[in-house]
mmCIF file with all atom_site columns, C-alpha atoms in Angstrom:
data_model
loop_
_atom_site.group_PDB
_atom_site.id
_atom_site.type_symbol
_atom_site.label_atom_id
_atom_site.label_alt_id
_atom_site.label_comp_id
_atom_site.label_asym_id
_atom_site.label_entity_id
_atom_site.label_seq_id
_atom_site.pdbx_PDB_ins_code
_atom_site.Cartn_x
_atom_site.Cartn_y
_atom_site.Cartn_z
_atom_site.occupancy
_atom_site.B_iso_or_equiv
_atom_site.pdbx_formal_charge
_atom_site.auth_seq_id
_atom_site.auth_comp_id
_atom_site.auth_asym_id
_atom_site.auth_atom_id
_atom_site.pdbx_PDB_model_num
ATOM 1   C CA . MET A 1 1   ? 101.945 73.997 146.011 1.00 51.00 ? 754 MET A CA 1
ATOM 2   C CA . SER A 1 2   ? 100.526 71.034 147.866 1.00 66.00 ? 755 SER A CA 1
ATOM 3   C CA . GLU A 1 3   ? 98.052  73.329 149.611 1.00 87.00 ? 756 GLU A CA 1
ATOM 4   C CA . LEU A 1 4   ? 96.807  74.570 146.216 1.00 86.00 ? 757 LEU A CA 1
ATOM 5   C CA . SER A 1 5   ? 96.486  70.974 145.092 1.00 86.00 ? 758 SER A CA 1
ATOM 6   C CA . THR A 1 6   ? 94.557  69.968 148.215 1.00 92.00 ? 759 THR A CA 1
ATOM 7   C CA . LEU A 1 7   ? 92.159  72.953 147.894 1.00 94.00 ? 760 LEU A CA 1
ATOM 8   C CA . ALA A 1 8   ? 91.587  72.324 144.192 1.00 94.00 ? 761 ALA A CA 1
ATOM 9   C CA . ARG A 1 9   ? 90.998  68.604 144.445 1.00 95.00 ? 762 ARG A CA 1
ATOM 10  C CA . PRO A 1 10  ? 87.276  68.607 145.518 1.00 96.00 ? 763 PRO A CA 1
ATOM 11  C CA . TYR A 1 11  ? 86.353  71.095 142.833 1.00 96.00 ? 764 TYR A CA 1
ATOM 12  C CA . ALA A 1 12  ? 88.272  69.124 140.153 1.00 96.00 ? 765 ALA A CA 1
ATOM 13  C CA . GLU A 1 13  ? 86.575  65.886 141.264 1.00 96.00 ? 766 GLU A CA 1
ATOM 14  C CA . ALA A 1 14  ? 83.119  67.499 141.347 1.00 96.00 ? 767 ALA A CA 1
ATOM 15  C CA . VAL A 1 15  ? 83.383  68.984 137.859 1.00 96.00 ? 768 VAL A CA 1
ATOM 16  C CA . PHE A 1 16  ? 84.820  65.732 136.613 1.00 96.00 ? 769 PHE A CA 1
ATOM 17  C CA . ARG A 1 17  ? 81.943  63.719 138.029 1.00 96.00 ? 770 ARG A CA 1
ATOM 18  C CA . LEU A 1 18  ? 79.562  66.283 136.445 1.00 95.00 ? 771 LEU A CA 1
ATOM 19  C CA . ALA A 1 19  ? 81.388  65.786 133.103 1.00 95.00 ? 772 ALA A CA 1
ATOM 20  C CA . GLN A 1 20  ? 81.202  62.052 133.431 1.00 95.00 ? 773 GLN A CA 1
ATOM 21  C CA . GLY A 1 21  ? 77.438  62.290 134.210 1.00 95.00 ? 774 GLY A CA 1
ATOM 22  C CA . GLU A 1 22  ? 76.932  64.355 131.102 1.00 94.00 ? 775 GLU A CA 1
ATOM 23  C CA . LYS A 1 23  ? 79.181  62.034 129.036 1.00 94.00 ? 776 LYS A CA 1
ATOM 24  C CA . ASP A 1 24  ? 81.019  65.143 127.949 1.00 94.00 ? 777 ASP A CA 1
ATOM 25  C CA . LEU A 1 25  ? 84.602  64.909 129.253 1.00 93.00 ? 778 LEU A CA 1
ATOM 26  C CA . ALA A 1 26  ? 85.987  66.681 126.103 1.00 92.00 ? 779 ALA A CA 1
ATOM 27  C CA . GLY A 1 27  ? 83.570  69.519 126.358 1.00 94.00 ? 780 GLY A CA 1
ATOM 28  C CA . TRP A 1 28  ? 84.216  70.089 130.029 1.00 96.00 ? 781 TRP A CA 1
ATOM 29  C CA . SER A 1 29  ? 87.885  69.676 129.495 1.00 95.00 ? 782 SER A CA 1
ATOM 30  C CA . ALA A 1 30  ? 87.717  72.567 126.950 1.00 95.00 ? 783 ALA A CA 1
ATOM 31  C CA . ARG A 1 31  ? 85.607  74.697 129.373 1.00 96.00 ? 784 ARG A CA 1
ATOM 32  C CA . VAL A 1 32  ? 87.854  74.138 132.402 1.00 96.00 ? 785 VAL A CA 1
ATOM 33  C CA . ARG A 1 33  ? 90.980  74.763 130.333 1.00 95.00 ? 786 ARG A CA 1
ATOM 34  C CA . SER A 1 34  ? 89.504  77.970 128.918 1.00 95.00 ? 787 SER A CA 1
ATOM 35  C CA . LEU A 1 35  ? 88.591  79.144 132.584 1.00 96.00 ? 788 LEU A CA 1
ATOM 36  C CA . ALA A 1 36  ? 92.166  78.310 133.688 1.00 95.00 ? 789 ALA A CA 1
ATOM 37  C CA . LEU A 1 37  ? 93.604  80.388 130.902 1.00 95.00 ? 790 LEU A CA 1
ATOM 38  C CA . ILE A 1 38  ? 91.285  83.251 131.705 1.00 95.00 ? 791 ILE A CA 1
ATOM 39  C CA . ALA A 1 39  ? 92.004  83.166 135.455 1.00 94.00 ? 792 ALA A CA 1
ATOM 40  C CA . GLY A 1 40  ? 95.706  82.872 134.660 1.00 91.00 ? 793 GLY A CA 1
ATOM 41  C CA . ASN A 1 41  ? 95.759  86.146 132.793 1.00 92.00 ? 794 ASN A CA 1
ATOM 42  C CA . GLU A 1 42  ? 97.970  88.572 134.765 1.00 92.00 ? 795 GLU A CA 1
ATOM 43  C CA . GLN A 1 43  ? 95.366  91.323 134.953 1.00 92.00 ? 796 GLN A CA 1
ATOM 44  C CA . LEU A 1 44  ? 92.494  89.065 135.904 1.00 90.00 ? 797 LEU A CA 1
ATOM 45  C CA . ALA A 1 45  ? 94.730  87.239 138.441 1.00 91.00 ? 798 ALA A CA 1
ATOM 46  C CA . ARG A 1 46  ? 95.243  90.604 140.109 1.00 93.00 ? 799 ARG A CA 1
ATOM 47  C CA . LEU A 1 47  ? 91.556  91.243 140.226 1.00 91.00 ? 800 LEU A CA 1
ATOM 48  C CA . ILE A 1 48  ? 90.900  87.854 141.763 1.00 93.00 ? 801 ILE A CA 1
ATOM 49  C CA . THR A 1 49  ? 93.286  88.492 144.634 1.00 92.00 ? 802 THR A CA 1
ATOM 50  C CA . ASP A 1 50  ? 92.194  92.112 145.169 1.00 92.00 ? 803 ASP A CA 1
ATOM 51  C CA . PRO A 1 51  ? 90.278  92.208 148.439 1.00 91.00 ? 804 PRO A CA 1
ATOM 52  C CA . ALA A 1 52  ? 88.495  95.466 147.252 1.00 93.00 ? 805 ALA A CA 1
ATOM 53  C CA . MET A 1 53  ? 86.999  93.622 144.270 1.00 92.00 ? 806 MET A CA 1
ATOM 54  C CA . ALA A 1 54  ? 83.778  91.717 144.872 1.00 93.00 ? 807 ALA A CA 1
ATOM 55  C CA . ALA A 1 55  ? 84.066  88.076 144.026 1.00 92.00 ? 808 ALA A CA 1
ATOM 56  C CA . GLU A 1 56  ? 80.752  88.183 142.253 1.00 94.00 ? 809 GLU A CA 1
ATOM 57  C CA . ARG A 1 57  ? 82.006  90.894 139.902 1.00 95.00 ? 810 ARG A CA 1
ATOM 58  C CA . VAL A 1 58  ? 85.164  88.902 139.081 1.00 94.00 ? 811 VAL A CA 1
ATOM 59  C CA . ALA A 1 59  ? 83.003  85.810 138.469 1.00 95.00 ? 812 ALA A CA 1
ATOM 60  C CA . ASN A 1 60  ? 80.747  87.752 136.113 1.00 95.00 ? 813 ASN A CA 1
ATOM 61  C CA . LEU A 1 61  ? 83.768  89.044 134.295 1.00 94.00 ? 814 LEU A CA 1
ATOM 62  C CA . ILE A 1 62  ? 85.177  85.537 133.836 1.00 95.00 ? 815 ILE A CA 1
ATOM 63  C CA . ILE A 1 63  ? 81.804  84.290 132.617 1.00 95.00 ? 816 ILE A CA 1
ATOM 64  C CA . GLU A 1 64  ? 81.558  87.203 130.184 1.00 95.00 ? 817 GLU A CA 1
ATOM 65  C CA . VAL A 1 65  ? 85.089  86.544 128.846 1.00 94.00 ? 818 VAL A CA 1
ATOM 66  C CA . ALA A 1 66  ? 84.453  82.813 128.507 1.00 93.00 ? 819 ALA A CA 1
ATOM 67  C CA . GLY A 1 67  ? 81.400  83.435 126.336 1.00 91.00 ? 820 GLY A CA 1
ATOM 68  C CA . ALA A 1 68  ? 78.449  81.282 125.393 1.00 88.00 ? 821 ALA A CA 1
ATOM 69  C CA . ASP A 1 69  ? 80.639  78.109 125.172 1.00 88.00 ? 822 ASP A CA 1
ATOM 70  C CA . LEU A 1 70  ? 80.745  78.074 128.912 1.00 92.00 ? 823 LEU A CA 1
ATOM 71  C CA . GLY A 1 71  ? 77.009  77.345 129.235 1.00 92.00 ? 824 GLY A CA 1
ATOM 72  C CA . GLU A 1 72  ? 74.817  77.617 132.324 1.00 94.00 ? 825 GLU A CA 1
ATOM 73  C CA . ARG A 1 73  ? 76.495  74.796 134.233 1.00 94.00 ? 826 ARG A CA 1
ATOM 74  C CA . GLY A 1 74  ? 79.943  76.240 133.536 1.00 95.00 ? 827 GLY A CA 1
ATOM 75  C CA . ALA A 1 75  ? 78.733  79.680 134.700 1.00 95.00 ? 828 ALA A CA 1
ATOM 76  C CA . ASN A 1 76  ? 77.369  78.125 137.880 1.00 96.00 ? 829 ASN A CA 1
ATOM 77  C CA . PHE A 1 77  ? 80.748  76.332 138.421 1.00 96.00 ? 830 PHE A CA 1
ATOM 78  C CA . VAL A 1 78  ? 82.456  79.705 138.249 1.00 96.00 ? 831 VAL A CA 1
ATOM 79  C CA . LYS A 1 79  ? 79.978  81.250 140.713 1.00 96.00 ? 832 LYS A CA 1
ATOM 80  C CA . VAL A 1 80  ? 80.536  78.410 143.172 1.00 96.00 ? 833 VAL A CA 1
ATOM 81  C CA . LEU A 1 81  ? 84.257  79.024 143.024 1.00 96.00 ? 834 LEU A CA 1
ATOM 82  C CA . ALA A 1 82  ? 83.689  82.826 143.506 1.00 95.00 ? 835 ALA A CA 1
ATOM 83  C CA . ASP A 1 83  ? 81.387  82.182 146.464 1.00 95.00 ? 836 ASP A CA 1
ATOM 84  C CA . ASN A 1 84  ? 84.026  80.046 148.171 1.00 95.00 ? 837 ASN A CA 1
ATOM 85  C CA . ASP A 1 85  ? 86.870  82.463 147.262 1.00 93.00 ? 838 ASP A CA 1
ATOM 86  C CA . ARG A 1 86  ? 88.518  79.780 145.020 1.00 95.00 ? 839 ARG A CA 1
ATOM 87  C CA . LEU A 1 87  ? 88.729  81.439 141.595 1.00 95.00 ? 840 LEU A CA 1
ATOM 88  C CA . ALA A 1 88  ? 92.485  81.566 141.903 1.00 94.00 ? 841 ALA A CA 1
ATOM 89  C CA . LEU A 1 89  ? 92.439  77.727 141.942 1.00 95.00 ? 842 LEU A CA 1
ATOM 90  C CA . LEU A 1 90  ? 91.221  77.473 138.320 1.00 96.00 ? 843 LEU A CA 1
ATOM 91  C CA . PRO A 1 91  ? 94.590  76.569 136.805 1.00 94.00 ? 844 PRO A CA 1
ATOM 92  C CA . GLU A 1 92  ? 95.169  73.806 139.374 1.00 94.00 ? 845 GLU A CA 1
ATOM 93  C CA . ILE A 1 93  ? 91.604  72.566 139.016 1.00 96.00 ? 846 ILE A CA 1
ATOM 94  C CA . SER A 1 94  ? 92.177  72.367 135.292 1.00 95.00 ? 847 SER A CA 1
ATOM 95  C CA . ALA A 1 95  ? 95.376  70.364 135.694 1.00 91.00 ? 848 ALA A CA 1
ATOM 96  C CA . GLN A 1 96  ? 93.716  68.037 138.121 1.00 93.00 ? 849 GLN A CA 1
ATOM 97  C CA . PHE A 1 97  ? 90.653  67.617 135.888 1.00 95.00 ? 850 PHE A CA 1
ATOM 98  C CA . GLU A 1 98  ? 92.999  66.612 132.961 1.00 91.00 ? 851 GLU A CA 1
ATOM 99  C CA . THR A 1 99  ? 94.700  64.075 135.116 1.00 88.00 ? 852 THR A CA 1
ATOM 100 C CA . LEU A 1 100 ? 91.323  62.517 136.132 1.00 91.00 ? 853 LEU A CA 1
ATOM 101 C CA . LYS A 1 101 ? 90.188  62.622 132.443 1.00 92.00 ? 854 LYS A CA 1
ATOM 102 C CA . ALA A 1 102 ? 93.376  60.944 131.201 1.00 85.00 ? 855 ALA A CA 1
ATOM 103 C CA . SER A 1 103 ? 93.013  58.182 133.845 1.00 85.00 ? 856 SER A CA 1
ATOM 104 C CA . ALA A 1 104 ? 89.402  57.541 132.963 1.00 89.00 ? 857 ALA A CA 1
ATOM 105 C CA . GLU A 1 105 ? 90.262  57.391 129.345 1.00 87.00 ? 858 GLU A CA 1
ATOM 106 C CA . GLY A 1 106 ? 93.263  55.089 129.940 1.00 84.00 ? 859 GLY A CA 1
ATOM 107 C CA . THR A 1 107 ? 95.702  57.646 128.653 1.00 86.00 ? 860 THR A CA 1
ATOM 108 C CA . LEU A 1 108 ? 98.829  59.230 130.086 1.00 85.00 ? 861 LEU A CA 1
ATOM 109 C CA . GLU A 1 109 ? 99.733  62.904 129.756 1.00 84.00 ? 862 GLU A CA 1
ATOM 110 C CA . ALA A 1 110 ? 103.401 63.418 128.833 1.00 89.00 ? 863 ALA A CA 1
ATOM 111 C CA . THR A 1 111 ? 105.512 66.472 128.233 1.00 92.00 ? 864 THR A CA 1
ATOM 112 C CA . ILE A 1 112 ? 108.552 66.059 126.030 1.00 93.00 ? 865 ILE A CA 1
ATOM 113 C CA . THR A 1 113 ? 111.020 68.910 126.297 1.00 94.00 ? 866 THR A CA 1
ATOM 114 C CA . SER A 1 114 ? 113.901 68.729 123.846 1.00 92.00 ? 867 SER A CA 1
ATOM 115 C CA . ALA A 1 115 ? 116.905 70.900 123.098 1.00 91.00 ? 868 ALA A CA 1
ATOM 116 C CA . GLN A 1 116 ? 115.842 71.178 119.415 1.00 93.00 ? 869 GLN A CA 1
ATOM 117 C CA . GLU A 1 117 ? 112.673 71.048 117.441 1.00 94.00 ? 870 GLU A CA 1
ATOM 118 C CA . LEU A 1 118 ? 111.682 67.302 116.936 1.00 93.00 ? 871 LEU A CA 1
ATOM 119 C CA . THR A 1 119 ? 110.506 65.847 113.726 1.00 93.00 ? 872 THR A CA 1
ATOM 120 C CA . GLN A 1 120 ? 107.206 64.098 113.697 1.00 95.00 ? 873 GLN A CA 1
ATOM 121 C CA . ALA A 1 121 ? 108.992 60.742 113.206 1.00 95.00 ? 874 ALA A CA 1
ATOM 122 C CA . GLN A 1 122 ? 111.050 61.390 116.402 1.00 93.00 ? 875 GLN A CA 1
ATOM 123 C CA . ILE A 1 123 ? 107.920 62.329 118.277 1.00 93.00 ? 876 ILE A CA 1
ATOM 124 C CA . ASP A 1 124 ? 106.135 59.214 117.018 1.00 94.00 ? 877 ASP A CA 1
ATOM 125 C CA . ASP A 1 125 ? 109.077 56.982 118.038 1.00 93.00 ? 878 ASP A CA 1
ATOM 126 C CA . LEU A 1 126 ? 109.125 58.508 121.535 1.00 91.00 ? 879 LEU A CA 1
ATOM 127 C CA . VAL A 1 127 ? 105.319 58.015 121.903 1.00 92.00 ? 880 VAL A CA 1
ATOM 128 C CA . ALA A 1 128 ? 105.588 54.384 120.701 1.00 93.00 ? 881 ALA A CA 1
ATOM 129 C CA . GLY A 1 129 ? 108.279 53.739 123.310 1.00 91.00 ? 882 GLY A CA 1
ATOM 130 C CA . LEU A 1 130 ? 106.188 55.407 126.062 1.00 90.00 ? 883 LEU A CA 1
ATOM 131 C CA . LYS A 1 131 ? 103.083 53.382 125.042 1.00 90.00 ? 884 LYS A CA 1
ATOM 132 C CA . GLU A 1 132 ? 105.127 50.177 125.227 1.00 91.00 ? 885 GLU A CA 1
ATOM 133 C CA . LYS A 1 133 ? 106.737 51.063 128.592 1.00 88.00 ? 886 LYS A CA 1
ATOM 134 C CA . PHE A 1 134 ? 103.507 52.179 130.327 1.00 86.00 ? 887 PHE A CA 1
ATOM 135 C CA . ASN A 1 135 ? 101.060 49.929 128.349 1.00 87.00 ? 888 ASN A CA 1
ATOM 136 C CA . ARG A 1 136 ? 98.701  52.898 127.862 1.00 87.00 ? 889 ARG A CA 1
ATOM 137 C CA . ALA A 1 137 ? 97.874  55.444 125.261 1.00 88.00 ? 890 ALA A CA 1
ATOM 138 C CA . VAL A 1 138 ? 99.992  58.614 125.627 1.00 89.00 ? 891 VAL A CA 1
ATOM 139 C CA . ASP A 1 139 ? 99.029  62.193 124.810 1.00 88.00 ? 892 ASP A CA 1
ATOM 140 C CA . VAL A 1 140 ? 102.113 64.380 124.374 1.00 92.00 ? 893 VAL A CA 1
ATOM 141 C CA . GLN A 1 141 ? 102.908 68.046 124.562 1.00 91.00 ? 894 GLN A CA 1
ATOM 142 C CA . VAL A 1 142 ? 106.255 68.868 122.949 1.00 94.00 ? 895 VAL A CA 1
ATOM 143 C CA . THR A 1 143 ? 108.307 72.005 123.975 1.00 94.00 ? 896 THR A CA 1
ATOM 144 C CA . VAL A 1 144 ? 111.792 73.220 123.116 1.00 94.00 ? 897 VAL A CA 1
ATOM 145 C CA . ASP A 1 145 ? 114.373 74.377 125.699 1.00 93.00 ? 898 ASP A CA 1
ATOM 146 C CA . PRO A 1 146 ? 117.764 75.191 124.124 1.00 91.00 ? 899 PRO A CA 1
ATOM 147 C CA . GLU A 1 147 ? 119.316 75.149 127.621 1.00 91.00 ? 900 GLU A CA 1
ATOM 148 C CA . LEU A 1 148 ? 119.140 71.352 127.650 1.00 89.00 ? 901 LEU A CA 1
ATOM 149 C CA . ILE A 1 149 ? 122.130 71.501 125.108 1.00 90.00 ? 902 ILE A CA 1
ATOM 150 C CA . GLY A 1 150 ? 121.009 68.156 123.597 1.00 89.00 ? 903 GLY A CA 1
ATOM 151 C CA . GLY A 1 151 ? 118.667 65.223 124.184 1.00 88.00 ? 904 GLY A CA 1
ATOM 152 C CA . ALA A 1 152 ? 115.279 65.494 125.890 1.00 90.00 ? 905 ALA A CA 1
ATOM 153 C CA . VAL A 1 153 ? 113.455 65.323 129.198 1.00 92.00 ? 906 VAL A CA 1
ATOM 154 C CA . ILE A 1 154 ? 110.149 63.434 129.383 1.00 92.00 ? 907 ILE A CA 1
ATOM 155 C CA . ALA A 1 155 ? 107.750 64.075 132.241 1.00 90.00 ? 908 ALA A CA 1
ATOM 156 C CA . ILE A 1 156 ? 104.850 61.749 132.864 1.00 87.00 ? 909 ILE A CA 1
ATOM 157 C CA . GLY A 1 157 ? 102.998 62.496 136.058 1.00 73.00 ? 910 GLY A CA 1
ATOM 158 C CA . ASP A 1 158 ? 105.516 62.510 138.856 1.00 74.00 ? 911 ASP A CA 1
ATOM 159 C CA . GLN A 1 159 ? 108.139 60.467 136.811 1.00 85.00 ? 912 GLN A CA 1
ATOM 160 C CA . VAL A 1 160 ? 110.864 62.302 134.957 1.00 88.00 ? 913 VAL A CA 1
ATOM 161 C CA . ILE A 1 161 ? 113.108 60.632 132.426 1.00 89.00 ? 914 ILE A CA 1
ATOM 162 C CA . ASP A 1 162 ? 116.122 62.955 131.841 1.00 90.00 ? 915 ASP A CA 1
ATOM 163 C CA . GLY A 1 163 ? 118.068 62.068 128.764 1.00 87.00 ? 916 GLY A CA 1
ATOM 164 C CA . SER A 1 164 ? 119.403 65.616 128.270 1.00 87.00 ? 917 SER A CA 1
ATOM 165 C CA . VAL A 1 165 ? 123.069 66.542 128.007 1.00 87.00 ? 918 VAL A CA 1
ATOM 166 C CA . LYS A 1 166 ? 122.498 69.184 130.701 1.00 88.00 ? 919 LYS A CA 1
ATOM 167 C CA . GLY A 1 167 ? 121.071 66.501 133.056 1.00 84.00 ? 920 GLY A CA 1
ATOM 168 C CA . ARG A 1 168 ? 123.992 64.223 132.285 1.00 86.00 ? 921 ARG A CA 1
ATOM 169 C CA . LEU A 1 169 ? 126.486 66.990 133.078 1.00 85.00 ? 922 LEU A CA 1
ATOM 170 C CA . GLN A 1 170 ? 124.734 67.799 136.323 1.00 87.00 ? 923 GLN A CA 1
ATOM 171 C CA . ARG A 1 171 ? 124.699 64.124 137.425 1.00 87.00 ? 924 ARG A CA 1
ATOM 172 C CA . MET A 1 172 ? 128.483 63.898 136.465 1.00 88.00 ? 925 MET A CA 1
ATOM 173 C CA . ALA A 1 173 ? 129.280 67.023 138.455 1.00 87.00 ? 926 ALA A CA 1
ATOM 174 C CA . PHE A 1 174 ? 127.334 65.735 141.445 1.00 87.00 ? 927 PHE A CA 1
ATOM 175 C CA . SER A 1 175 ? 129.115 62.339 141.337 1.00 87.00 ? 928 SER A CA 1
ATOM 176 C CA . LEU A 1 176 ? 132.509 64.052 141.167 1.00 88.00 ? 929 LEU A CA 1
ATOM 177 C CA . GLN A 1 177 ? 131.714 66.149 144.258 1.00 86.00 ? 930 GLN A CA 1
ATOM 178 C CA . GLY A 1 178 ? 130.799 63.143 146.354 1.00 64.00 ? 931 GLY A CA 1
#
């Protein structure tokens, strides 16, 4: 995983600088996210890693699927990745781009995973608490994982706040073993 991160970093930083130069972080965010989804498609991912498939053909396929919204610079970005055998890095490039974008905009990306569907009031309360704790604006993604039994897990960057029943039970079991 760290190797993917290392390989993707220069591409994420380059496209981020390009987006900043064009004053179009939101547009490039959408393009890169779209490319990551396309490259993450199971069938296309197989084509990307198939040594019998020419990288240029795969790049042209990605560009075609992405459509006109990709633009000339976006298509050139895809071709550069193909020329350097880096198309498989698109999901990681997208993740790193979003981190750079959030940092530049002074926001944090947070994922809240709860055992049950949260109400908008609960989400707003959690976001307010996170804003206060980190003194930054917070963009959240909310997911549901019934295996948590109750409570929630909040991930912000490399920090994890585990307030789930499952997490408490695991910590209790660990402390009883030691």
